[in-house]
Amino acid sequence: MDKPESEREQGGAFEQAAQRQSAALWRERQARLLELSAQDTLALVSAAPVQRRSADTHFPYRQDSAFFYLSGLREPECILALRRTGSGTESVLFVPPKDAFKERWEGPMLGVEGALETARFDAVLPTEKLNPFLANWLLKAPEVFLDLGRRDSANDNLWQLALHGSTGRGGGGLRRISSLGYHLGVARRVKSASEIEALSRSADIAASAQSAAMRLGRPGIWENELEASLLATYRTRGAEGPAYEPIVGGGVRATFLHYRANNQRIEAGELVLIDAGCELDGYASDITRTFPVSGRFTQPQRDLYTCVLQSQRAAFAACKPGATLEVVHQAAVKVLAQGLIDLGVVKGSLGEVIESGLYRPYYMHQTSHWIGLDVHDPCPYRDEAGEAVKLEPGMVLTIEPGLYFGVDATSPPAFSGIGIRIEDDVLVTAQGCYNLTSAVPSEINAIEAVCSES
Ligand code: GLY
Ligand code: MN
Ligand code: MN
């Protein structure tokens, strides 16, 4: 049945209000990037290029995070130019004009009109106007913010434009090319309410995918079956897809930190480590759980698992405003090191084991990283003076201690080939931190209960 006329109008009004609100959000982000820069400073950001996979097929398109953060658009081949002026920020989006032939094959394009309707930019022009337009802006620009880390044709083109545009035709104003990533990373470090909501929904989907995989566990299951289950949950629940290639490692493969082959059978009595997360509305989740495919932890697995879980709890307790990621890491290390001493793996006092790094053969990575649009969100960990960044409410990070015993001489026989990591995504709050991914169990009893639901 059709909605009554009045409701339809109301719906339209709500949509327009939502559009206005969202337009303000993007404009605020654009302004914030240039806030501390000089007048006439430019920022140039291009959409991610479409990547060929083989012959005439392509990788799934994923928008560049910086471009998405500043525009909210997923359209390829666009360029955003921002300029700090005396009265604020001026934004111009360059977008490929609509092309009926292309639309027949690939579906609707945004086009100039569509981009204008978003109200996120002061002007929208077809991409062919980019060079003449920028030549003008570049003549006066003292500084240009560019992505210094991207090596692709779209970004290289912006470099060429910035360098040549500023030296040609009586220019020469450009004194500096600065890292867009650094400035934007600072802005992206504290998440807004809408970003926290997206991160929470991403976390919910990733948590349910982990629980579903845990229920599937049984001796003889293949790593690829578990991976397929994760991917099915992501897509069924509306996520864009995985935030990174899932790690599904059974047995000794759980000790390979970035194992991705995911193609082996998992035998009775083995643990499986699943490190996986999805991307929802652009925002990532990143969860690791380690569980026994036979449904019960053996005693050595239980001993190590308990140590990692306690280490994670200590790190949670240390995660609060004013602390640094190093403080969180040290809280985790302290418990892991004590556990290794208690289990007879290393010898010495706690201070000696930490000081001399005797724990490092078994715990060789950091405990946390920022998470946001990117799973390893590229926000600086130190300020411009080199001081470690202090946690503030609204920052989101992972807490992921682990212990890894390779099949080699450094591992006591009982622990040989065991890898354990427990990873959650947490939001820093005024009081401490809130675990966004607690819906998937991490306690031994709760894990064994879920495993027995298979
Ligand atoms: N999934 C990669 C990481 O945990 O950092
Ligand atoms: Mn992580
Ligand atoms: Mn992870």
Coordinates of C-alpha atoms and ligand atoms in Angstrom, one line a residue:
M1 CA 0.0 0.0 0.0
D2 CA 1.1 3.5 -0.8
K3 CA 2.0 5.8 2.1
P4 CA -0.6 8.6 2.6
E5 CA 0.4 11.9 1.0
S6 CA 1.1 13.6 4.3
E7 CA 3.5 10.9 5.4
R8 CA 5.3 10.9 2.1
E9 CA 5.9 14.6 2.5
Q10 CA 7.0 14.1 6.0
G11 CA 9.4 11.4 4.9
G12 CA 10.8 13.8 2.3
A13 CA 11.3 16.5 4.9
F14 CA 13.1 14.0 7.2
E15 CA 15.3 13.0 4.3
Q16 CA 16.2 16.5 3.5
A17 CA 17.0 17.2 7.2
A18 CA 19.2 14.1 7.3
Q19 CA 20.9 15.3 4.1
R20 CA 21.5 18.7 5.6
Q21 CA 22.9 17.2 8.7
S22 CA 25.1 14.9 6.9
A23 CA 26.3 17.7 4.6
A24 CA 27.4 19.7 7.7
L25 CA 29.3 16.6 8.9
W26 CA 31.4 16.4 5.8
R27 CA 32.0 20.1 5.6
E28 CA 33.1 20.2 9.2
R29 CA 35.7 17.5 8.4
Q30 CA 36.9 19.4 5.4
A31 CA 37.3 22.5 7.5
R32 CA 39.0 20.7 10.3
L33 CA 41.7 19.4 8.0
L34 CA 42.8 22.9 7.1
E35 CA 42.0 24.6 10.3
L36 CA 45.6 25.2 11.4
S37 CA 47.1 25.8 8.0
A38 CA 47.9 29.1 6.3
Q39 CA 45.5 30.9 4.0
D40 CA 45.5 29.5 0.5
T41 CA 46.8 26.1 1.6
L42 CA 45.4 23.4 -0.5
A43 CA 44.5 19.7 0.1
L44 CA 44.2 17.4 -2.9
V45 CA 42.7 14.0 -2.4
S46 CA 41.7 11.5 -5.1
A47 CA 39.4 8.6 -5.0
A48 CA 41.0 5.1 -5.0
P49 CA 41.7 3.8 -8.5
V50 CA 39.8 0.8 -9.8
Q51 CA 42.2 -2.1 -9.6
R52 CA 42.4 -4.7 -12.3
R53 CA 42.5 -8.3 -11.0
S54 CA 43.0 -10.3 -14.2
A55 CA 42.1 -9.8 -17.9
D56 CA 39.0 -7.6 -17.8
T57 CA 38.0 -8.4 -14.2
H58 CA 38.5 -6.1 -11.2
F59 CA 39.0 -6.3 -7.5
P60 CA 36.0 -5.3 -5.5
Y61 CA 36.1 -1.5 -5.3
R62 CA 37.1 0.0 -2.0
Q63 CA 37.1 3.8 -1.6
D64 CA 40.3 5.4 -0.3
S65 CA 39.7 6.1 3.4
A66 CA 40.9 9.7 3.3
F67 CA 38.7 10.5 0.3
F68 CA 35.7 8.8 2.0
Y69 CA 36.3 10.6 5.3
L70 CA 36.2 13.9 3.6
S71 CA 33.4 13.3 1.1
G72 CA 31.3 10.2 2.1
L73 CA 31.4 9.2 -1.6
R74 CA 32.2 5.7 -3.0
E75 CA 32.4 6.9 -6.6
P76 CA 35.7 6.1 -8.3
E77 CA 37.7 8.7 -10.4
C78 CA 36.8 11.7 -8.3
I79 CA 39.1 14.3 -6.9
L80 CA 38.5 16.6 -4.0
A81 CA 40.3 20.0 -3.8
L82 CA 40.0 22.0 -0.6
R83 CA 41.4 25.4 0.0
R84 CA 41.7 27.4 3.2
T85 CA 40.5 31.0 2.5
G86 CA 40.2 34.0 4.7
S87 CA 36.6 33.2 5.5
G88 CA 36.8 29.4 5.9
T89 CA 37.2 26.4 3.6
E90 CA 36.3 26.2 -0.1
S91 CA 35.7 22.8 -1.5
V92 CA 35.4 21.7 -5.1
L93 CA 34.7 18.1 -6.2
F94 CA 35.7 16.9 -9.6
V95 CA 33.6 14.0 -10.8
P96 CA 33.3 12.0 -14.0
P97 CA 30.3 13.2 -16.0
K98 CA 27.5 10.7 -16.5
D99 CA 28.0 8.4 -19.5
A100 CA 25.0 6.5 -20.8
F101 CA 27.1 3.8 -22.4
K102 CA 29.0 3.1 -19.1
E103 CA 25.9 3.2 -17.1
R104 CA 24.3 0.5 -19.3
W105 CA 27.2 -1.8 -18.4
E106 CA 27.9 -0.8 -14.8
G107 CA 24.9 0.9 -13.4
P108 CA 24.1 4.5 -12.4
M109 CA 26.9 7.0 -12.0
L110 CA 26.8 9.9 -9.5
G111 CA 27.5 12.6 -12.1
V112 CA 27.8 16.3 -11.5
E113 CA 24.2 16.8 -10.5
G114 CA 24.1 13.9 -8.1
A115 CA 27.3 15.2 -6.4
L116 CA 25.8 18.7 -6.1
E117 CA 22.7 17.3 -4.5
T118 CA 24.7 15.9 -1.6
A119 CA 25.4 19.6 -0.6
R120 CA 28.8 18.6 0.7
F121 CA 30.9 20.7 -1.6
D122 CA 30.9 24.4 -2.6
A123 CA 31.2 23.5 -6.3
V124 CA 31.1 20.3 -8.4
L125 CA 32.9 20.2 -11.8
P126 CA 33.5 17.5 -14.4
T127 CA 37.0 16.0 -14.1
E128 CA 38.2 17.5 -17.4
K129 CA 38.1 20.9 -15.7
L130 CA 40.7 19.8 -13.0
N131 CA 43.9 21.0 -14.7
P132 CA 42.9 24.5 -15.6
F133 CA 41.0 25.0 -12.3
L134 CA 43.9 23.8 -10.1
A135 CA 46.5 25.8 -12.1
N136 CA 44.8 28.9 -10.8
W137 CA 44.6 27.7 -7.2
L138 CA 48.2 26.5 -7.2
L139 CA 49.6 29.8 -8.3
K140 CA 49.0 31.2 -4.8
A141 CA 49.3 28.1 -2.6
P142 CA 52.1 28.1 -0.1
E143 CA 51.5 24.5 0.9
V144 CA 49.7 21.5 -0.5
F145 CA 48.6 18.5 1.5
L146 CA 49.0 15.3 -0.4
D147 CA 48.8 11.6 0.5
L148 CA 52.5 10.8 0.7
G149 CA 52.0 7.1 1.0
R150 CA 49.9 6.2 -2.0
R151 CA 51.6 5.0 -5.1
D152 CA 48.9 4.9 -7.7
S153 CA 48.2 6.7 -10.9
A154 CA 45.4 8.9 -9.5
N155 CA 47.6 10.1 -6.7
D156 CA 50.7 10.4 -8.9
N157 CA 48.7 12.7 -11.2
L158 CA 48.0 15.0 -8.3
W159 CA 51.7 15.2 -7.4
Q160 CA 52.5 16.1 -11.0
L161 CA 49.8 18.8 -10.9
A162 CA 51.0 20.2 -7.6
L163 CA 54.7 20.4 -8.7
H164 CA 54.2 21.6 -12.2
G165 CA 51.2 23.8 -11.5
S166 CA 53.1 25.8 -8.9
T167 CA 56.3 26.3 -10.9
G168 CA 54.8 27.2 -14.3
R169 CA 53.3 30.4 -15.6
G170 CA 54.8 32.8 -13.1
G171 CA 53.9 30.6 -10.1
G172 CA 56.5 29.5 -7.6
G173 CA 54.3 30.1 -4.6
L174 CA 54.5 26.5 -3.4
R175 CA 57.0 26.1 -0.5
R176 CA 55.9 22.8 0.9
I177 CA 54.2 19.5 0.2
S178 CA 52.9 18.1 3.5
S179 CA 51.5 14.8 4.6
L180 CA 47.8 14.7 4.3
G181 CA 47.8 11.5 6.2
Y182 CA 49.4 13.0 9.3
H183 CA 46.9 15.9 9.5
L184 CA 43.9 13.8 8.7
G185 CA 45.1 11.1 11.1
V186 CA 45.0 13.6 13.9
A187 CA 41.5 14.5 13.0
R188 CA 40.4 10.9 12.7
R189 CA 41.8 9.8 16.0
V190 CA 38.8 10.8 18.1
K191 CA 35.7 9.3 16.6
S192 CA 32.4 11.3 16.3
A193 CA 29.1 9.8 17.5
S194 CA 28.1 8.6 14.0
E195 CA 31.5 6.9 13.6
I196 CA 31.2 5.2 17.0
E197 CA 27.7 4.0 15.9
A198 CA 29.2 2.5 12.7
L199 CA 32.1 0.9 14.5
S200 CA 29.6 -0.6 17.0
R201 CA 27.5 -2.1 14.3
S202 CA 30.5 -3.4 12.5
A203 CA 31.6 -4.9 15.8
D204 CA 28.2 -6.6 16.3
I205 CA 28.4 -8.3 12.9
A206 CA 31.9 -9.4 13.4
A207 CA 31.0 -10.8 16.9
S208 CA 28.1 -12.8 15.5
A209 CA 30.3 -14.1 12.7
Q210 CA 32.9 -15.3 15.3
S211 CA 30.2 -17.0 17.4
A212 CA 28.8 -18.7 14.4
A213 CA 32.2 -20.0 13.4
M214 CA 32.8 -21.2 17.0
R215 CA 29.6 -23.2 16.8
L216 CA 30.8 -24.9 13.6
G217 CA 34.0 -26.1 15.2
R218 CA 34.5 -29.9 15.2
P219 CA 37.5 -32.2 14.7
G220 CA 38.3 -32.4 11.0
I221 CA 36.7 -29.1 10.0
W222 CA 38.7 -27.2 7.3
E223 CA 40.0 -23.7 7.8
N224 CA 38.3 -22.6 4.6
E225 CA 34.9 -23.8 5.9
L226 CA 35.3 -21.5 8.9
E227 CA 36.4 -18.7 6.6
A228 CA 33.4 -19.2 4.4
S229 CA 31.1 -19.0 7.4
L230 CA 32.6 -15.7 8.5
L231 CA 32.2 -14.2 5.0
A232 CA 28.6 -15.4 4.7
T233 CA 27.7 -13.7 8.0
Y234 CA 29.3 -10.4 6.9
R235 CA 27.4 -10.3 3.6
T236 CA 24.1 -11.6 5.0
R237 CA 24.1 -9.0 7.7
G238 CA 24.8 -6.2 5.2
A239 CA 28.5 -5.5 5.8
E240 CA 30.5 -4.5 2.7
G241 CA 32.8 -7.5 3.3
P242 CA 35.9 -8.4 5.4
A243 CA 38.0 -5.5 6.7
Y244 CA 41.1 -7.6 5.9
E245 CA 41.8 -11.1 4.8
P246 CA 40.6 -13.4 7.7
I247 CA 43.2 -15.4 9.5
V248 CA 41.9 -18.9 10.3
G249 CA 44.8 -21.0 11.6
G250 CA 44.4 -24.4 13.2
G251 CA 47.1 -26.1 15.2
V252 CA 50.6 -24.7 14.7
R253 CA 49.2 -22.3 12.1
A254 CA 47.7 -20.3 14.9
T255 CA 51.3 -19.3 15.7
F256 CA 51.8 -17.6 12.3
L257 CA 50.8 -14.0 13.0
H258 CA 49.6 -13.2 9.5
Y259 CA 48.7 -16.7 8.3
R260 CA 46.2 -16.3 5.4
A261 CA 46.2 -19.5 3.4
N262 CA 43.3 -20.9 5.4
N263 CA 43.3 -24.2 3.6
Q264 CA 44.2 -26.9 6.1
R265 CA 42.2 -29.5 8.0
I266 CA 42.0 -29.0 11.8
E267 CA 42.6 -32.1 13.8
A268 CA 41.0 -33.3 17.1
G269 CA 42.5 -31.7 20.1
E270 CA 43.8 -28.6 18.2
L271 CA 43.0 -25.0 18.8
V272 CA 41.9 -22.7 16.0
L273 CA 42.7 -19.0 16.0
I274 CA 40.3 -16.8 14.1
D275 CA 41.3 -13.2 13.5
A276 CA 38.6 -11.6 11.4
G277 CA 36.5 -8.5 11.1
C278 CA 34.2 -6.8 8.6
E279 CA 33.6 -3.4 7.2
L280 CA 30.3 -1.7 7.7
D281 CA 29.5 1.7 6.2
G282 CA 33.3 1.9 5.8
Y283 CA 34.2 1.2 9.4
A284 CA 36.2 -1.8 10.5
S285 CA 36.0 -4.4 13.2
D286 CA 38.9 -6.7 14.3
I287 CA 38.3 -9.6 16.6
T288 CA 40.4 -12.7 17.5
R289 CA 39.2 -15.7 19.3
T290 CA 40.9 -19.0 19.9
F291 CA 38.9 -22.1 20.6
P292 CA 39.3 -25.9 20.8
V293 CA 37.7 -27.7 17.8
S294 CA 37.0 -30.7 20.0
G295 CA 35.0 -28.5 22.4
R296 CA 37.3 -28.7 25.4
F297 CA 40.6 -27.0 26.1
T298 CA 43.4 -29.5 27.1
Q299 CA 45.3 -28.6 30.4
P300 CA 48.3 -26.9 28.6
Q301 CA 46.0 -25.0 26.3
R302 CA 43.9 -24.0 29.3
D303 CA 47.0 -22.7 31.2
L304 CA 48.1 -20.6 28.4
Y305 CA 44.6 -19.3 27.5
T306 CA 44.0 -18.3 31.1
C307 CA 47.3 -16.3 31.1
V308 CA 46.3 -14.4 27.9
L309 CA 42.8 -13.7 29.2
Q310 CA 44.2 -12.3 32.4
S311 CA 46.6 -10.2 30.5
Q312 CA 43.8 -8.8 28.4
R313 CA 41.8 -8.0 31.5
A314 CA 44.8 -6.1 32.9
A315 CA 45.1 -4.2 29.7
F316 CA 41.3 -3.3 29.8
A317 CA 41.8 -2.0 33.3
A318 CA 44.7 0.2 32.2
C319 CA 42.9 1.6 29.2
K320 CA 41.5 4.9 30.3
P321 CA 41.8 8.6 29.5
G322 CA 45.3 9.9 30.2
A323 CA 46.9 6.5 29.7
T324 CA 49.0 5.8 26.6
L325 CA 49.0 2.7 24.4
E326 CA 52.4 1.9 25.9
V327 CA 50.8 1.8 29.4
V328 CA 48.2 -0.5 28.1
H329 CA 50.8 -2.7 26.5
Q330 CA 53.0 -2.8 29.6
A331 CA 49.9 -3.9 31.7
A332 CA 49.4 -6.8 29.3
V333 CA 53.1 -7.7 29.2
K334 CA 53.4 -7.8 32.9
V335 CA 50.7 -10.5 33.2
L336 CA 52.1 -12.5 30.3
A337 CA 55.6 -12.4 31.7
Q338 CA 54.5 -13.5 35.1
G339 CA 52.5 -16.3 33.5
L340 CA 55.5 -17.5 31.6
I341 CA 57.5 -17.5 34.9
D342 CA 54.8 -19.4 36.7
L343 CA 54.5 -22.0 34.0
G344 CA 58.3 -22.5 34.0
V345 CA 58.8 -21.3 30.5
V346 CA 61.3 -18.5 31.5
K347 CA 63.4 -18.0 34.5
G348 CA 64.1 -14.8 36.5
S349 CA 62.3 -12.2 38.4
L350 CA 59.4 -10.3 36.8
G351 CA 61.5 -7.2 36.4
E352 CA 64.4 -9.2 34.8
V353 CA 62.1 -11.1 32.4
I354 CA 60.5 -7.8 31.2
E355 CA 63.7 -5.8 31.2
S356 CA 65.7 -8.4 29.2
G357 CA 62.8 -9.2 26.9
L358 CA 62.8 -12.9 27.8
Y359 CA 59.1 -13.0 27.1
R360 CA 59.5 -11.8 23.5
P361 CA 60.0 -15.1 21.7
Y362 CA 56.4 -15.9 22.9
Y363 CA 54.8 -12.4 22.6
M364 CA 56.4 -10.4 19.8
H365 CA 53.8 -7.8 18.8
Q366 CA 52.2 -4.8 20.3
T367 CA 48.9 -5.0 22.3
S368 CA 46.9 -2.2 20.5
H369 CA 46.4 -0.2 17.4
W370 CA 43.8 2.4 16.4
I371 CA 40.8 1.2 14.5
G372 CA 38.4 3.2 12.4
L373 CA 37.9 3.4 8.6
D374 CA 41.1 1.3 8.4
V375 CA 41.6 -1.7 10.5
H376 CA 45.0 -0.2 11.4
D377 CA 43.7 3.3 11.4
P378 CA 46.6 5.5 10.3
C379 CA 46.3 8.0 13.2
P380 CA 49.6 9.1 14.7
Y381 CA 50.7 7.4 17.9
R382 CA 52.9 10.3 18.9
D383 CA 52.4 14.1 18.8
E384 CA 54.6 16.5 17.0
A385 CA 56.9 16.8 20.0
G386 CA 57.4 13.0 19.9
E387 CA 55.4 12.4 23.0
A388 CA 53.1 9.3 23.2
V389 CA 49.5 10.3 22.6
K390 CA 47.3 10.1 25.7
L391 CA 44.0 8.3 25.4
E392 CA 40.8 10.5 25.2
P393 CA 37.2 9.6 25.2
G394 CA 36.1 8.7 21.7
M395 CA 39.3 7.0 20.7
V396 CA 38.9 3.4 19.5
L397 CA 41.6 0.8 19.7
T398 CA 42.1 -3.0 19.8
I399 CA 43.4 -4.9 22.9
E400 CA 45.0 -8.1 21.6
P401 CA 47.5 -9.9 23.8
G402 CA 48.7 -13.4 22.8
L403 CA 51.2 -16.2 23.3
Y404 CA 52.8 -18.1 20.5
F405 CA 54.9 -21.3 20.8
G406 CA 56.4 -22.4 17.6
V407 CA 57.5 -26.0 17.0
D408 CA 61.1 -25.3 17.9
A409 CA 63.7 -25.5 20.6
T410 CA 62.4 -22.4 22.5
S411 CA 59.1 -24.1 23.2
P412 CA 58.5 -26.5 26.2
P413 CA 57.1 -29.8 24.7
A414 CA 53.7 -29.3 26.4
F415 CA 53.2 -25.9 24.7
S416 CA 54.9 -26.7 21.3
G417 CA 52.7 -25.6 18.4
I418 CA 50.1 -23.6 20.5
G419 CA 49.1 -20.1 19.5
I420 CA 46.6 -18.0 21.4
R421 CA 45.3 -14.5 20.9
I422 CA 42.3 -12.7 22.3
E423 CA 41.4 -9.5 20.6
D424 CA 38.6 -7.0 21.2
D425 CA 37.8 -3.5 20.0
V426 CA 37.3 -0.9 22.7
L427 CA 36.0 2.6 22.9
V428 CA 37.7 4.9 25.4
T429 CA 35.1 6.5 27.7
A430 CA 35.2 9.2 30.4
Q431 CA 35.6 6.5 33.1
G432 CA 37.7 3.9 31.3
C433 CA 36.8 1.8 28.2
Y434 CA 33.9 0.0 26.8
N435 CA 34.3 -3.3 24.9
L436 CA 32.5 -3.1 21.6
T437 CA 33.0 -6.8 20.8
S438 CA 32.1 -8.4 24.1
A439 CA 29.1 -10.2 22.5
V440 CA 31.5 -13.0 21.4
P441 CA 32.6 -15.0 24.5
S442 CA 36.2 -15.1 25.6
E443 CA 35.9 -16.9 29.0
I444 CA 36.9 -20.6 28.9
N445 CA 33.5 -21.9 30.2
A446 CA 31.5 -19.7 27.8
I447 CA 33.7 -20.7 24.8
E448 CA 33.3 -24.4 25.7
A449 CA 29.5 -23.9 26.0
V450 CA 29.3 -22.3 22.5
C451 CA 31.5 -25.0 21.0
S452 CA 29.2 -27.6 22.4
E453 CA 26.2 -26.0 20.6
S454 CA 27.6 -27.3 17.3
Ligands
GLY1 N1 43.9 -8.4 12.1 C1 45.1 -7.7 12.2 C2 45.4 -7.3 13.6 O1 44.9 -7.9 14.5 O2 46.0 -6.3 13.8
MN2 MN 44.2 -6.0 15.5
MN3 MN 43.1 -8.9 14.4

